[in-house]
PDB file of N, CA, C and O in Angstrom:
ATOM      1  N   UNK A   1      69.996 290.924 -76.985  1.00  0.00           N
ATOM      2  CA  UNK A   1      69.525 289.520 -77.052  1.00  0.00           C
ATOM      3  C   UNK A   1      69.505 289.123 -78.258  1.00  0.00           C
ATOM      4  O   UNK A   1      69.274 289.838 -79.207  1.00  0.00           O
ATOM      5  N   UNK A   2      70.100 288.010 -78.498  1.00  0.00           N
ATOM      6  CA  UNK A   2      69.958 287.205 -79.877  1.00  0.00           C
ATOM      7  C   UNK A   2      68.840 285.977 -79.833  1.00  0.00           C
ATOM      8  O   UNK A   2      68.637 285.433 -78.631  1.00  0.00           O
ATOM      9  N   UNK A   3      67.919 286.024 -80.673  1.00  0.00           N
ATOM     10  CA  UNK A   3      66.804 284.843 -80.826  1.00  0.00           C
ATOM     11  C   UNK A   3      67.174 284.053 -82.145  1.00  0.00           C
ATOM     12  O   UNK A   3      67.445 284.597 -83.091  1.00  0.00           O
ATOM     13  N   UNK A   4      67.075 282.723 -81.939  1.00  0.00           N
ATOM     14  CA  UNK A   4      67.444 281.553 -83.132  1.00  0.00           C
ATOM     15  C   UNK A   4      66.059 281.020 -83.247  1.00  0.00           C
ATOM     16  O   UNK A   4      65.395 280.563 -82.259  1.00  0.00           O
ATOM     17  N   UNK A   5      65.632 281.035 -84.486  1.00  0.00           N
ATOM     18  CA  UNK A   5      64.377 280.464 -84.758  1.00  0.00           C
ATOM     19  C   UNK A   5      64.681 279.381 -86.049  1.00  0.00           C
ATOM     20  O   UNK A   5      65.454 279.596 -87.062  1.00  0.00           O
ATOM     21  N   UNK A   6      64.029 278.377 -86.019  1.00  0.00           N
ATOM     22  CA  UNK A   6      64.174 277.254 -87.070  1.00  0.00           C
ATOM     23  C   UNK A   6      62.963 277.767 -88.143  1.00  0.00           C
ATOM     24  O   UNK A   6      61.871 277.752 -87.747  1.00  0.00           O
ATOM     25  N   UNK A   7      63.221 278.041 -89.372  1.00  0.00           N
ATOM     26  CA  UNK A   7      62.513 278.316 -90.469  1.00  0.00           C
ATOM     27  C   UNK A   7      61.979 277.496 -91.518  1.00  0.00           C
ATOM     28  O   UNK A   7      63.051 276.707 -92.016  1.00  0.00           O
ATOM     29  N   UNK A   8      60.981 277.113 -91.994  1.00  0.00           N
ATOM     30  CA  UNK A   8      60.586 276.247 -93.009  1.00  0.00           C
ATOM     31  C   UNK A   8      61.323 276.522 -94.229  1.00  0.00           C
ATOM     32  O   UNK A   8      61.588 277.990 -94.519  1.00  0.00           O
ATOM     33  N   UNK A   9      61.596 275.946 -95.231  1.00  0.00           N
ATOM     34  CA  UNK A   9      62.715 276.106 -96.510  1.00  0.00           C
ATOM     35  C   UNK A   9      62.031 277.139 -97.400  1.00  0.00           C
ATOM     36  O   UNK A   9      62.630 277.878 -97.833  1.00  0.00           O
ATOM     37  N   UNK A  10      60.620 277.408 -97.401  1.00  0.00           N
ATOM     38  CA  UNK A  10      59.995 278.273 -98.303  1.00  0.00           C
ATOM     39  C   UNK A  10      60.141 279.521 -97.786  1.00  0.00           C
ATOM     40  O   UNK A  10      60.319 280.641 -98.476  1.00  0.00           O
ATOM     41  N   UNK A  11      60.134 279.912 -96.218  1.00  0.00           N
ATOM     42  CA  UNK A  11      60.207 281.042 -95.647  1.00  0.00           C
ATOM     43  C   UNK A  11      61.847 281.307 -95.873  1.00  0.00           C
ATOM     44  O   UNK A  11      62.257 282.543 -96.148  1.00  0.00           O
ATOM     45  N   UNK A  12      62.525 280.392 -95.445  1.00  0.00           N
ATOM     46  CA  UNK A  12      64.112 280.587 -95.144  1.00  0.00           C
ATOM     47  C   UNK A  12      64.522 281.284 -96.765  1.00  0.00           C
ATOM     48  O   UNK A  12      65.870 281.805 -96.690  1.00  0.00           O
ATOM     49  N   UNK A  13      64.140 280.938 -97.884  1.00  0.00           N
ATOM     50  CA  UNK A  13      64.366 281.193 -99.225  1.00  0.00           C
ATOM     51  C   UNK A  13      64.166 282.742 -99.384  1.00  0.00           C
ATOM     52  O   UNK A  13      64.461 283.065-100.434  1.00  0.00           O
ATOM     53  N   UNK A  14      63.448 283.257 -98.390  1.00  0.00           N
ATOM     54  CA  UNK A  14      63.208 284.819 -98.822  1.00  0.00           C
ATOM     55  C   UNK A  14      64.441 285.646 -98.544  1.00  0.00           C
ATOM     56  O   UNK A  14      65.470 285.086 -98.035  1.00  0.00           O
ATOM     57  N   UNK A  15      64.638 286.743 -99.322  1.00  0.00           N
ATOM     58  CA  UNK A  15      65.891 287.502 -99.463  1.00  0.00           C
ATOM     59  C   UNK A  15      66.459 287.791 -97.868  1.00  0.00           C
ATOM     60  O   UNK A  15      67.609 287.642 -97.689  1.00  0.00           O
ATOM     61  N   UNK A  16      65.575 288.023 -97.230  1.00  0.00           N
ATOM     62  CA  UNK A  16      66.148 288.576 -95.771  1.00  0.00           C
ATOM     63  C   UNK A  16      64.877 288.139 -94.777  1.00  0.00           C
ATOM     64  O   UNK A  16      64.263 288.883 -94.097  1.00  0.00           O
ATOM     65  N   UNK A  17      64.897 286.709 -94.389  1.00  0.00           N
ATOM     66  CA  UNK A  17      63.974 286.487 -93.498  1.00  0.00           C
ATOM     67  C   UNK A  17      64.095 286.921 -92.097  1.00  0.00           C
ATOM     68  O   UNK A  17      62.903 287.080 -91.278  1.00  0.00           O
ATOM     69  N   UNK A  18      65.305 287.130 -91.750  1.00  0.00           N
ATOM     70  CA  UNK A  18      65.555 287.539 -90.284  1.00  0.00           C
ATOM     71  C   UNK A  18      64.914 289.086 -89.947  1.00  0.00           C
ATOM     72  O   UNK A  18      64.373 289.217 -89.124  1.00  0.00           O
ATOM     73  N   UNK A  19      65.057 289.917 -91.255  1.00  0.00           N
ATOM     74  CA  UNK A  19      64.723 291.247 -91.206  1.00  0.00           C
ATOM     75  C   UNK A  19      63.143 291.262 -91.267  1.00  0.00           C
ATOM     76  O   UNK A  19      62.505 292.115 -90.483  1.00  0.00           O
ATOM     77  N   UNK A  20      62.545 290.427 -91.890  1.00  0.00           N
ATOM     78  CA  UNK A  20      60.914 290.162 -92.180  1.00  0.00           C
ATOM     79  C   UNK A  20      60.436 289.944 -90.755  1.00  0.00           C
ATOM     80  O   UNK A  20      59.295 290.503 -90.428  1.00  0.00           O
ATOM     81  N   UNK A  21      61.109 289.044 -90.024  1.00  0.00           N
ATOM     82  CA  UNK A  21      60.594 288.526 -88.735  1.00  0.00           C
ATOM     83  C   UNK A  21      60.755 289.728 -87.705  1.00  0.00           C
ATOM     84  O   UNK A  21      59.640 289.949 -87.051  1.00  0.00           O
ATOM     85  N   UNK A  22      61.889 290.473 -87.849  1.00  0.00           N
ATOM     86  CA  UNK A  22      62.163 291.566 -87.135  1.00  0.00           C
ATOM     87  C   UNK A  22      61.075 292.574 -87.060  1.00  0.00           C
ATOM     88  O   UNK A  22      60.369 293.220 -86.197  1.00  0.00           O
ATOM     89  N   UNK A  23      60.761 292.983 -88.366  1.00  0.00           N
ATOM     90  CA  UNK A  23      59.616 293.861 -88.866  1.00  0.00           C
ATOM     91  C   UNK A  23      58.460 293.360 -88.339  1.00  0.00           C
ATOM     92  O   UNK A  23      57.655 294.450 -87.721  1.00  0.00           O
ATOM     93  N   UNK A  24      58.077 292.230 -88.558  1.00  0.00           N
ATOM     94  CA  UNK A  24      56.653 291.878 -87.998  1.00  0.00           C
ATOM     95  C   UNK A  24      56.562 292.032 -86.502  1.00  0.00           C
ATOM     96  O   UNK A  24      55.607 292.387 -86.078  1.00  0.00           O
ATOM     97  N   UNK A  25      57.729 291.538 -85.816  1.00  0.00           N
ATOM     98  CA  UNK A  25      57.517 291.793 -84.403  1.00  0.00           C
ATOM     99  C   UNK A  25      57.301 292.979 -84.112  1.00  0.00           C
ATOM    100  O   UNK A  25      56.569 293.522 -83.030  1.00  0.00           O
ATOM    101  N   UNK A  26      57.889 293.837 -84.734  1.00  0.00           N
ATOM    102  CA  UNK A  26      57.887 295.703 -84.398  1.00  0.00           C
ATOM    103  C   UNK A  26      56.477 295.794 -84.641  1.00  0.00           C
ATOM    104  O   UNK A  26      55.903 296.777 -83.769  1.00  0.00           O
ATOM    105  N   UNK A  27      55.969 295.623 -85.853  1.00  0.00           N
ATOM    106  CA  UNK A  27      54.633 295.816 -86.181  1.00  0.00           C
ATOM    107  C   UNK A  27      53.684 295.474 -85.070  1.00  0.00           C
ATOM    108  O   UNK A  27      52.656 296.041 -84.684  1.00  0.00           O
ATOM    109  N   UNK A  28      53.612 294.337 -84.644  1.00  0.00           N
ATOM    110  CA  UNK A  28      52.754 293.673 -83.670  1.00  0.00           C
ATOM    111  C   UNK A  28      53.081 294.325 -82.295  1.00  0.00           C
ATOM    112  O   UNK A  28      52.030 294.651 -81.627  1.00  0.00           O
ATOM    113  N   UNK A  29      54.169 294.476 -82.078  1.00  0.00           N
ATOM    114  CA  UNK A  29      54.660 295.224 -80.736  1.00  0.00           C
ATOM    115  C   UNK A  29      53.827 296.819 -80.892  1.00  0.00           C
ATOM    116  O   UNK A  29      53.351 297.102 -79.811  1.00  0.00           O
ATOM    117  N   UNK A  30      53.867 297.413 -81.853  1.00  0.00           N
ATOM    118  CA  UNK A  30      53.428 298.653 -82.085  1.00  0.00           C
ATOM    119  C   UNK A  30      51.829 298.750 -81.959  1.00  0.00           C
ATOM    120  O   UNK A  30      51.324 299.432 -81.263  1.00  0.00           O
ATOM    121  N   UNK A  31      51.383 297.705 -82.859  1.00  0.00           N
ATOM    122  CA  UNK A  31      49.738 297.490 -82.768  1.00  0.00           C
ATOM    123  C   UNK A  31      49.150 297.040 -81.522  1.00  0.00           C
ATOM    124  O   UNK A  31      48.191 297.626 -81.125  1.00  0.00           O
ATOM    125  N   UNK A  32      50.089 296.457 -80.500  1.00  0.00           N
ATOM    126  CA  UNK A  32      49.415 296.130 -79.353  1.00  0.00           C
ATOM    127  C   UNK A  32      49.929 296.841 -78.338  1.00  0.00           C
ATOM    128  O   UNK A  32      49.537 296.424 -77.087  1.00  0.00           O
ATOM    129  N   UNK A  33      50.399 298.041 -78.498  1.00  0.00           N
ATOM    130  CA  UNK A  33      50.594 299.163 -77.682  1.00  0.00           C
ATOM    131  C   UNK A  33      51.905 298.741 -76.579  1.00  0.00           C
ATOM    132  O   UNK A  33      52.276 299.285 -75.490  1.00  0.00           O
ATOM    133  N   UNK A  34      52.689 297.688 -76.894  1.00  0.00           N
ATOM    134  CA  UNK A  34      53.917 297.199 -76.300  1.00  0.00           C
ATOM    135  C   UNK A  34      55.057 297.994 -76.549  1.00  0.00           C
ATOM    136  O   UNK A  34      56.108 297.901 -75.967  1.00  0.00           O
ATOM    137  N   UNK A  35      55.216 298.574 -77.809  1.00  0.00           N
ATOM    138  CA  UNK A  35      56.343 299.458 -78.348  1.00  0.00           C
ATOM    139  C   UNK A  35      55.493 300.756 -78.797  1.00  0.00           C
ATOM    140  O   UNK A  35      54.698 300.995 -79.367  1.00  0.00           O
ATOM    141  N   UNK A  36      56.500 301.689 -78.542  1.00  0.00           N
ATOM    142  CA  UNK A  36      56.181 303.055 -79.097  1.00  0.00           C
ATOM    143  C   UNK A  36      56.853 303.380 -80.421  1.00  0.00           C
ATOM    144  O   UNK A  36      57.492 302.452 -80.819  1.00  0.00           O
ATOM    145  N   UNK A  37      56.637 304.413 -80.974  1.00  0.00           N
ATOM    146  CA  UNK A  37      57.409 304.801 -82.417  1.00  0.00           C
ATOM    147  C   UNK A  37      58.746 304.617 -82.095  1.00  0.00           C
ATOM    148  O   UNK A  37      59.413 303.879 -82.997  1.00  0.00           O
ATOM    149  N   UNK A  38      59.131 305.286 -81.025  1.00  0.00           N
ATOM    150  CA  UNK A  38      60.547 305.277 -80.627  1.00  0.00           C
ATOM    151  C   UNK A  38      61.238 303.796 -80.199  1.00  0.00           C
ATOM    152  O   UNK A  38      62.429 303.426 -80.843  1.00  0.00           O
ATOM    153  N   UNK A  39      60.545 302.850 -79.858  1.00  0.00           N
ATOM    154  CA  UNK A  39      60.757 301.644 -79.600  1.00  0.00           C
ATOM    155  C   UNK A  39      60.886 300.745 -80.943  1.00  0.00           C
ATOM    156  O   UNK A  39      61.899 300.103 -81.240  1.00  0.00           O
ATOM    157  N   UNK A  40      60.021 301.031 -81.853  1.00  0.00           N
ATOM    158  CA  UNK A  40      60.206 300.391 -82.975  1.00  0.00           C
ATOM    159  C   UNK A  40      61.403 300.777 -83.904  1.00  0.00           C
ATOM    160  O   UNK A  40      62.224 300.053 -84.272  1.00  0.00           O
ATOM    161  N   UNK A  41      61.664 302.255 -83.830  1.00  0.00           N
ATOM    162  CA  UNK A  41      62.892 302.478 -84.432  1.00  0.00           C
ATOM    163  C   UNK A  41      64.204 301.947 -83.841  1.00  0.00           C
ATOM    164  O   UNK A  41      65.249 301.414 -84.288  1.00  0.00           O
ATOM    165  N   UNK A  42      64.107 301.997 -82.424  1.00  0.00           N
ATOM    166  CA  UNK A  42      65.267 301.328 -81.657  1.00  0.00           C
ATOM    167  C   UNK A  42      65.337 299.737 -82.259  1.00  0.00           C
ATOM    168  O   UNK A  42      66.669 299.309 -82.353  1.00  0.00           O
ATOM    169  N   UNK A  43      64.334 298.950 -82.088  1.00  0.00           N
ATOM    170  CA  UNK A  43      64.342 297.554 -82.232  1.00  0.00           C
ATOM    171  C   UNK A  43      64.931 297.490 -83.942  1.00  0.00           C
ATOM    172  O   UNK A  43      65.465 296.499 -84.316  1.00  0.00           O
ATOM    173  N   UNK A  44      64.251 298.425 -84.963  1.00  0.00           N
ATOM    174  CA  UNK A  44      64.917 298.232 -86.300  1.00  0.00           C
ATOM    175  C   UNK A  44      66.065 298.885 -86.744  1.00  0.00           C
ATOM    176  O   UNK A  44      66.466 299.044 -87.793  1.00  0.00           O
ATOM    177  N   UNK A  45      66.654 299.813 -85.771  1.00  0.00           N
ATOM    178  CA  UNK A  45      67.752 300.529 -85.982  1.00  0.00           C
ATOM    179  C   UNK A  45      67.377 301.585 -87.003  1.00  0.00           C
ATOM    180  O   UNK A  45      68.234 301.952 -87.859  1.00  0.00           O
ATOM    181  N   UNK A  46      66.502 302.228 -86.734  1.00  0.00           N
ATOM    182  CA  UNK A  46      65.955 303.215 -87.649  1.00  0.00           C
ATOM    183  C   UNK A  46      66.004 304.733 -86.901  1.00  0.00           C
ATOM    184  O   UNK A  46      65.869 304.719 -85.812  1.00  0.00           O
ATOM    185  N   UNK A  47      66.106 305.627 -87.694  1.00  0.00           N
ATOM    186  CA  UNK A  47      65.791 307.028 -87.068  1.00  0.00           C
ATOM    187  C   UNK A  47      64.707 307.371 -86.708  1.00  0.00           C
ATOM    188  O   UNK A  47      63.442 306.518 -87.163  1.00  0.00           O
ATOM    189  N   UNK A  48      64.124 308.267 -86.059  1.00  0.00           N
ATOM    190  CA  UNK A  48      62.683 308.759 -85.794  1.00  0.00           C
ATOM    191  C   UNK A  48      62.003 309.023 -87.375  1.00  0.00           C
ATOM    192  O   UNK A  48      60.735 308.352 -87.390  1.00  0.00           O
ATOM    193  N   UNK A  49      62.579 309.552 -88.157  1.00  0.00           N
ATOM    194  CA  UNK A  49      61.734 309.731 -89.234  1.00  0.00           C
ATOM    195  C   UNK A  49      61.740 308.442 -90.232  1.00  0.00           C
ATOM    196  O   UNK A  49      60.470 308.172 -90.566  1.00  0.00           O
ATOM    197  N   UNK A  50      62.876 307.664 -90.140  1.00  0.00           N
ATOM    198  CA  UNK A  50      62.531 306.329 -90.802  1.00  0.00           C
ATOM    199  C   UNK A  50      61.715 305.474 -90.255  1.00  0.00           C
ATOM    200  O   UNK A  50      60.727 304.909 -90.622  1.00  0.00           O
ATOM    201  N   UNK A  51      61.446 305.490 -88.704  1.00  0.00           N
ATOM    202  CA  UNK A  51      60.496 304.849 -87.960  1.00  0.00           C
ATOM    203  C   UNK A  51      59.098 305.159 -88.410  1.00  0.00           C
ATOM    204  O   UNK A  51      58.235 304.428 -88.454  1.00  0.00           O
ATOM    205  N   UNK A  52      58.902 306.676 -88.437  1.00  0.00           N
ATOM    206  CA  UNK A  52      57.648 307.173 -88.845  1.00  0.00           C
ATOM    207  C   UNK A  52      57.317 306.570 -90.205  1.00  0.00           C
ATOM    208  O   UNK A  52      56.077 306.159 -90.343  1.00  0.00           O
ATOM    209  N   UNK A  53      58.104 306.742 -91.030  1.00  0.00           N
ATOM    210  CA  UNK A  53      57.816 306.395 -92.363  1.00  0.00           C
ATOM    211  C   UNK A  53      57.336 304.567 -92.314  1.00  0.00           C
ATOM    212  O   UNK A  53      56.658 304.247 -93.055  1.00  0.00           O
ATOM    213  N   UNK A  54      58.246 303.996 -91.750  1.00  0.00           N
ATOM    214  CA  UNK A  54      58.004 302.659 -91.751  1.00  0.00           C
ATOM    215  C   UNK A  54      56.719 302.161 -91.180  1.00  0.00           C
ATOM    216  O   UNK A  54      55.998 301.547 -91.898  1.00  0.00           O
ATOM    217  N   UNK A  55      56.286 302.890 -89.963  1.00  0.00           N
ATOM    218  CA  UNK A  55      55.107 302.672 -89.481  1.00  0.00           C
ATOM    219  C   UNK A  55      53.776 302.950 -90.293  1.00  0.00           C
ATOM    220  O   UNK A  55      52.909 302.288 -90.481  1.00  0.00           O
ATOM    221  N   UNK A  56      53.998 304.241 -90.979  1.00  0.00           N
ATOM    222  CA  UNK A  56      52.855 304.934 -91.883  1.00  0.00           C
ATOM    223  C   UNK A  56      52.818 303.912 -92.960  1.00  0.00           C
ATOM    224  O   UNK A  56      51.584 304.126 -93.456  1.00  0.00           O
ATOM    225  N   UNK A  57      53.692 303.187 -93.584  1.00  0.00           N
ATOM    226  CA  UNK A  57      53.580 302.284 -94.524  1.00  0.00           C
ATOM    227  C   UNK A  57      53.016 300.892 -94.375  1.00  0.00           C
ATOM    228  O   UNK A  57      52.575 300.110 -95.196  1.00  0.00           O
ATOM    229  N   UNK A  58      52.735 300.765 -93.059  1.00  0.00           N
ATOM    230  CA  UNK A  58      52.134 299.428 -92.587  1.00  0.00           C
ATOM    231  C   UNK A  58      50.931 299.639 -91.572  1.00  0.00           C
ATOM    232  O   UNK A  58      50.270 298.728 -91.504  1.00  0.00           O
ATOM    233  N   UNK A  59      50.813 300.672 -91.120  1.00  0.00           N
ATOM    234  CA  UNK A  59      49.572 300.885 -90.008  1.00  0.00           C
ATOM    235  C   UNK A  59      49.106 302.322 -90.140  1.00  0.00           C
ATOM    236  O   UNK A  59      49.642 303.220 -90.467  1.00  0.00           O
ATOM    237  N   UNK A  60      47.926 302.503 -89.691  1.00  0.00           N
ATOM    238  CA  UNK A  60      47.286 303.969 -89.653  1.00  0.00           C
ATOM    239  C   UNK A  60      47.651 304.579 -88.575  1.00  0.00           C
ATOM    240  O   UNK A  60      47.224 304.098 -87.497  1.00  0.00           O
ATOM    241  N   UNK A  61      48.758 305.420 -88.844  1.00  0.00           N
ATOM    242  CA  UNK A  61      49.346 306.029 -87.544  1.00  0.00           C
ATOM    243  C   UNK A  61      48.124 307.153 -86.959  1.00  0.00           C
ATOM    244  O   UNK A  61      48.420 307.667 -85.943  1.00  0.00           O
ATOM    245  N   UNK A  62      47.342 307.661 -87.779  1.00  0.00           N
ATOM    246  CA  UNK A  62      46.160 308.429 -87.285  1.00  0.00           C
ATOM    247  C   UNK A  62      44.893 307.921 -87.223  1.00  0.00           C
ATOM    248  O   UNK A  62      43.878 308.421 -87.780  1.00  0.00           O
ATOM    249  N   UNK A  63      44.576 306.956 -86.546  1.00  0.00           N
ATOM    250  CA  UNK A  63      43.421 306.192 -86.479  1.00  0.00           C
ATOM    251  C   UNK A  63      42.692 306.794 -85.322  1.00  0.00           C
ATOM    252  O   UNK A  63      42.864 306.036 -84.046  1.00  0.00           O
ATOM    253  N   UNK A  64      41.990 307.891 -85.535  1.00  0.00           N
ATOM    254  CA  UNK A  64      41.345 308.429 -84.280  1.00  0.00           C
ATOM    255  C   UNK A  64      39.833 308.111 -84.655  1.00  0.00           C
ATOM    256  O   UNK A  64      39.221 308.157 -85.668  1.00  0.00           O
ATOM    257  N   UNK A  65      39.087 308.053 -83.444  1.00  0.00           N
ATOM    258  CA  UNK A  65      37.651 307.834 -83.405  1.00  0.00           C
ATOM    259  C   UNK A  65      37.050 309.263 -83.509  1.00  0.00           C
ATOM    260  O   UNK A  65      37.518 310.478 -83.330  1.00  0.00           O
ATOM    261  N   UNK A  66      35.713 309.104 -84.144  1.00  0.00           N
ATOM    262  CA  UNK A  66      34.995 310.465 -84.273  1.00  0.00           C
ATOM    263  C   UNK A  66      34.910 311.272 -82.867  1.00  0.00           C
ATOM    264  O   UNK A  66      35.038 312.338 -82.825  1.00  0.00           O
ATOM    265  N   UNK A  67      34.709 310.597 -81.782  1.00  0.00           N
ATOM    266  CA  UNK A  67      34.761 311.129 -80.462  1.00  0.00           C
ATOM    267  C   UNK A  67      36.031 311.774 -80.001  1.00  0.00           C
ATOM    268  O   UNK A  67      36.110 312.930 -79.480  1.00  0.00           O
ATOM    269  N   UNK A  68      37.174 311.075 -80.369  1.00  0.00           N
ATOM    270  CA  UNK A  68      38.541 311.884 -80.137  1.00  0.00           C
ATOM    271  C   UNK A  68      38.635 313.190 -81.088  1.00  0.00           C
ATOM    272  O   UNK A  68      39.282 313.981 -80.502  1.00  0.00           O
ATOM    273  N   UNK A  69      38.364 312.997 -82.427  1.00  0.00           N
ATOM    274  CA  UNK A  69      38.514 314.125 -83.270  1.00  0.00           C
ATOM    275  C   UNK A  69      37.672 315.257 -82.734  1.00  0.00           C
ATOM    276  O   UNK A  69      38.146 316.471 -82.631  1.00  0.00           O
ATOM    277  N   UNK A  70      36.337 315.092 -82.023  1.00  0.00           N
ATOM    278  CA  UNK A  70      35.479 316.168 -81.820  1.00  0.00           C
ATOM    279  C   UNK A  70      35.896 316.798 -80.418  1.00  0.00           C
ATOM    280  O   UNK A  70      36.058 317.872 -80.306  1.00  0.00           O
ATOM    281  N   UNK A  71      36.560 315.813 -79.636  1.00  0.00           N
ATOM    282  CA  UNK A  71      37.152 316.520 -78.340  1.00  0.00           C
ATOM    283  C   UNK A  71      38.465 317.242 -78.612  1.00  0.00           C
ATOM    284  O   UNK A  71      38.644 318.323 -78.006  1.00  0.00           O
ATOM    285  N   UNK A  72      39.351 316.925 -79.768  1.00  0.00           N
ATOM    286  CA  UNK A  72      40.320 317.733 -79.946  1.00  0.00           C
ATOM    287  C   UNK A  72      39.786 318.914 -80.776  1.00  0.00           C
ATOM    288  O   UNK A  72      40.508 320.291 -80.351  1.00  0.00           O
ATOM    289  N   UNK A  73      38.881 318.919 -81.408  1.00  0.00           N
ATOM    290  CA  UNK A  73      38.329 320.174 -82.142  1.00  0.00           C
ATOM    291  C   UNK A  73      37.705 321.251 -81.074  1.00  0.00           C
ATOM    292  O   UNK A  73      38.002 322.448 -81.037  1.00  0.00           O
ATOM    293  N   UNK A  74      37.231 320.574 -79.833  1.00  0.00           N
ATOM    294  CA  UNK A  74      36.723 321.380 -78.822  1.00  0.00           C
ATOM    295  C   UNK A  74      37.645 322.264 -77.944  1.00  0.00           C
ATOM    296  O   UNK A  74      37.349 323.122 -77.863  1.00  0.00           O
ATOM    297  N   UNK A  75      38.788 321.538 -77.761  1.00  0.00           N
ATOM    298  CA  UNK A  75      39.784 321.777 -77.103  1.00  0.00           C
ATOM    299  C   UNK A  75      40.299 322.944 -77.908  1.00  0.00           C
ATOM    300  O   UNK A  75      40.816 324.147 -77.286  1.00  0.00           O
ATOM    301  N   UNK A  76      40.623 322.762 -79.328  1.00  0.00           N
ATOM    302  CA  UNK A  76      41.205 323.718 -80.250  1.00  0.00           C
ATOM    303  C   UNK A  76      40.383 325.214 -79.969  1.00  0.00           C
ATOM    304  O   UNK A  76      40.806 326.160 -79.886  1.00  0.00           O
ATOM    305  N   UNK A  77      39.054 324.791 -80.109  1.00  0.00           N
ATOM    306  CA  UNK A  77      38.184 326.018 -80.051  1.00  0.00           C
ATOM    307  C   UNK A  77      38.128 326.828 -78.790  1.00  0.00           C
ATOM    308  O   UNK A  77      38.191 328.084 -78.817  1.00  0.00           O
ATOM    309  N   UNK A  78      38.033 326.155 -77.498  1.00  0.00           N
ATOM    310  CA  UNK A  78      38.610 326.890 -76.331  1.00  0.00           C
ATOM    311  C   UNK A  78      39.685 327.648 -76.243  1.00  0.00           C
ATOM    312  O   UNK A  78      39.975 328.620 -75.842  1.00  0.00           O
ATOM    313  N   UNK A  79      40.894 327.175 -76.588  1.00  0.00           N
ATOM    314  CA  UNK A  79      42.183 327.724 -76.889  1.00  0.00           C
ATOM    315  C   UNK A  79      41.923 328.837 -77.531  1.00  0.00           C
ATOM    316  O   UNK A  79      42.768 329.942 -77.168  1.00  0.00           O
ATOM    317  N   UNK A  80      41.652 328.694 -78.820  1.00  0.00           N
ATOM    318  CA  UNK A  80      41.442 329.880 -79.603  1.00  0.00           C
ATOM    319  C   UNK A  80      40.833 330.958 -79.030  1.00  0.00           C
ATOM    320  O   UNK A  80      41.000 332.067 -79.305  1.00  0.00           O
ATOM    321  N   UNK A  81      39.853 330.913 -78.329  1.00  0.00           N
ATOM    322  CA  UNK A  81      39.092 331.717 -77.671  1.00  0.00           C
ATOM    323  C   UNK A  81      39.751 332.492 -76.440  1.00  0.00           C
ATOM    324  O   UNK A  81      39.479 333.531 -76.174  1.00  0.00           O
ATOM    325  N   UNK A  82      40.591 331.857 -75.912  1.00  0.00           N
ATOM    326  CA  UNK A  82      41.490 332.286 -74.878  1.00  0.00           C
ATOM    327  C   UNK A  82      42.615 333.301 -75.345  1.00  0.00           C
ATOM    328  O   UNK A  82      43.136 334.039 -74.589  1.00  0.00           O
ATOM    329  N   UNK A  83      43.032 333.333 -76.368  1.00  0.00           N
ATOM    330  CA  UNK A  83      44.056 333.836 -77.040  1.00  0.00           C
ATOM    331  C   UNK A  83      43.590 335.207 -77.567  1.00  0.00           C
ATOM    332  O   UNK A  83      42.808 335.859 -77.755  1.00  0.00           O
TER     333      UNK A  83
END
């Protein structure tokens, strides 16, 4: 799919406004949970590692609440006892 947009002159003078817009779309899609890391990579033409690096430079990939971290720690403790 191809999307065409009219840009104001000051934005059109950026080195690569199309890429900037695509990256902004990918980031918003990721933040809103409409895109996965894989989807971001597909949209931007990046490998898995490149997509992870791109996202890591723009969003907190490991934004866990205290409750989520405690639940993970509890799970790991239970698993460790079973071994």
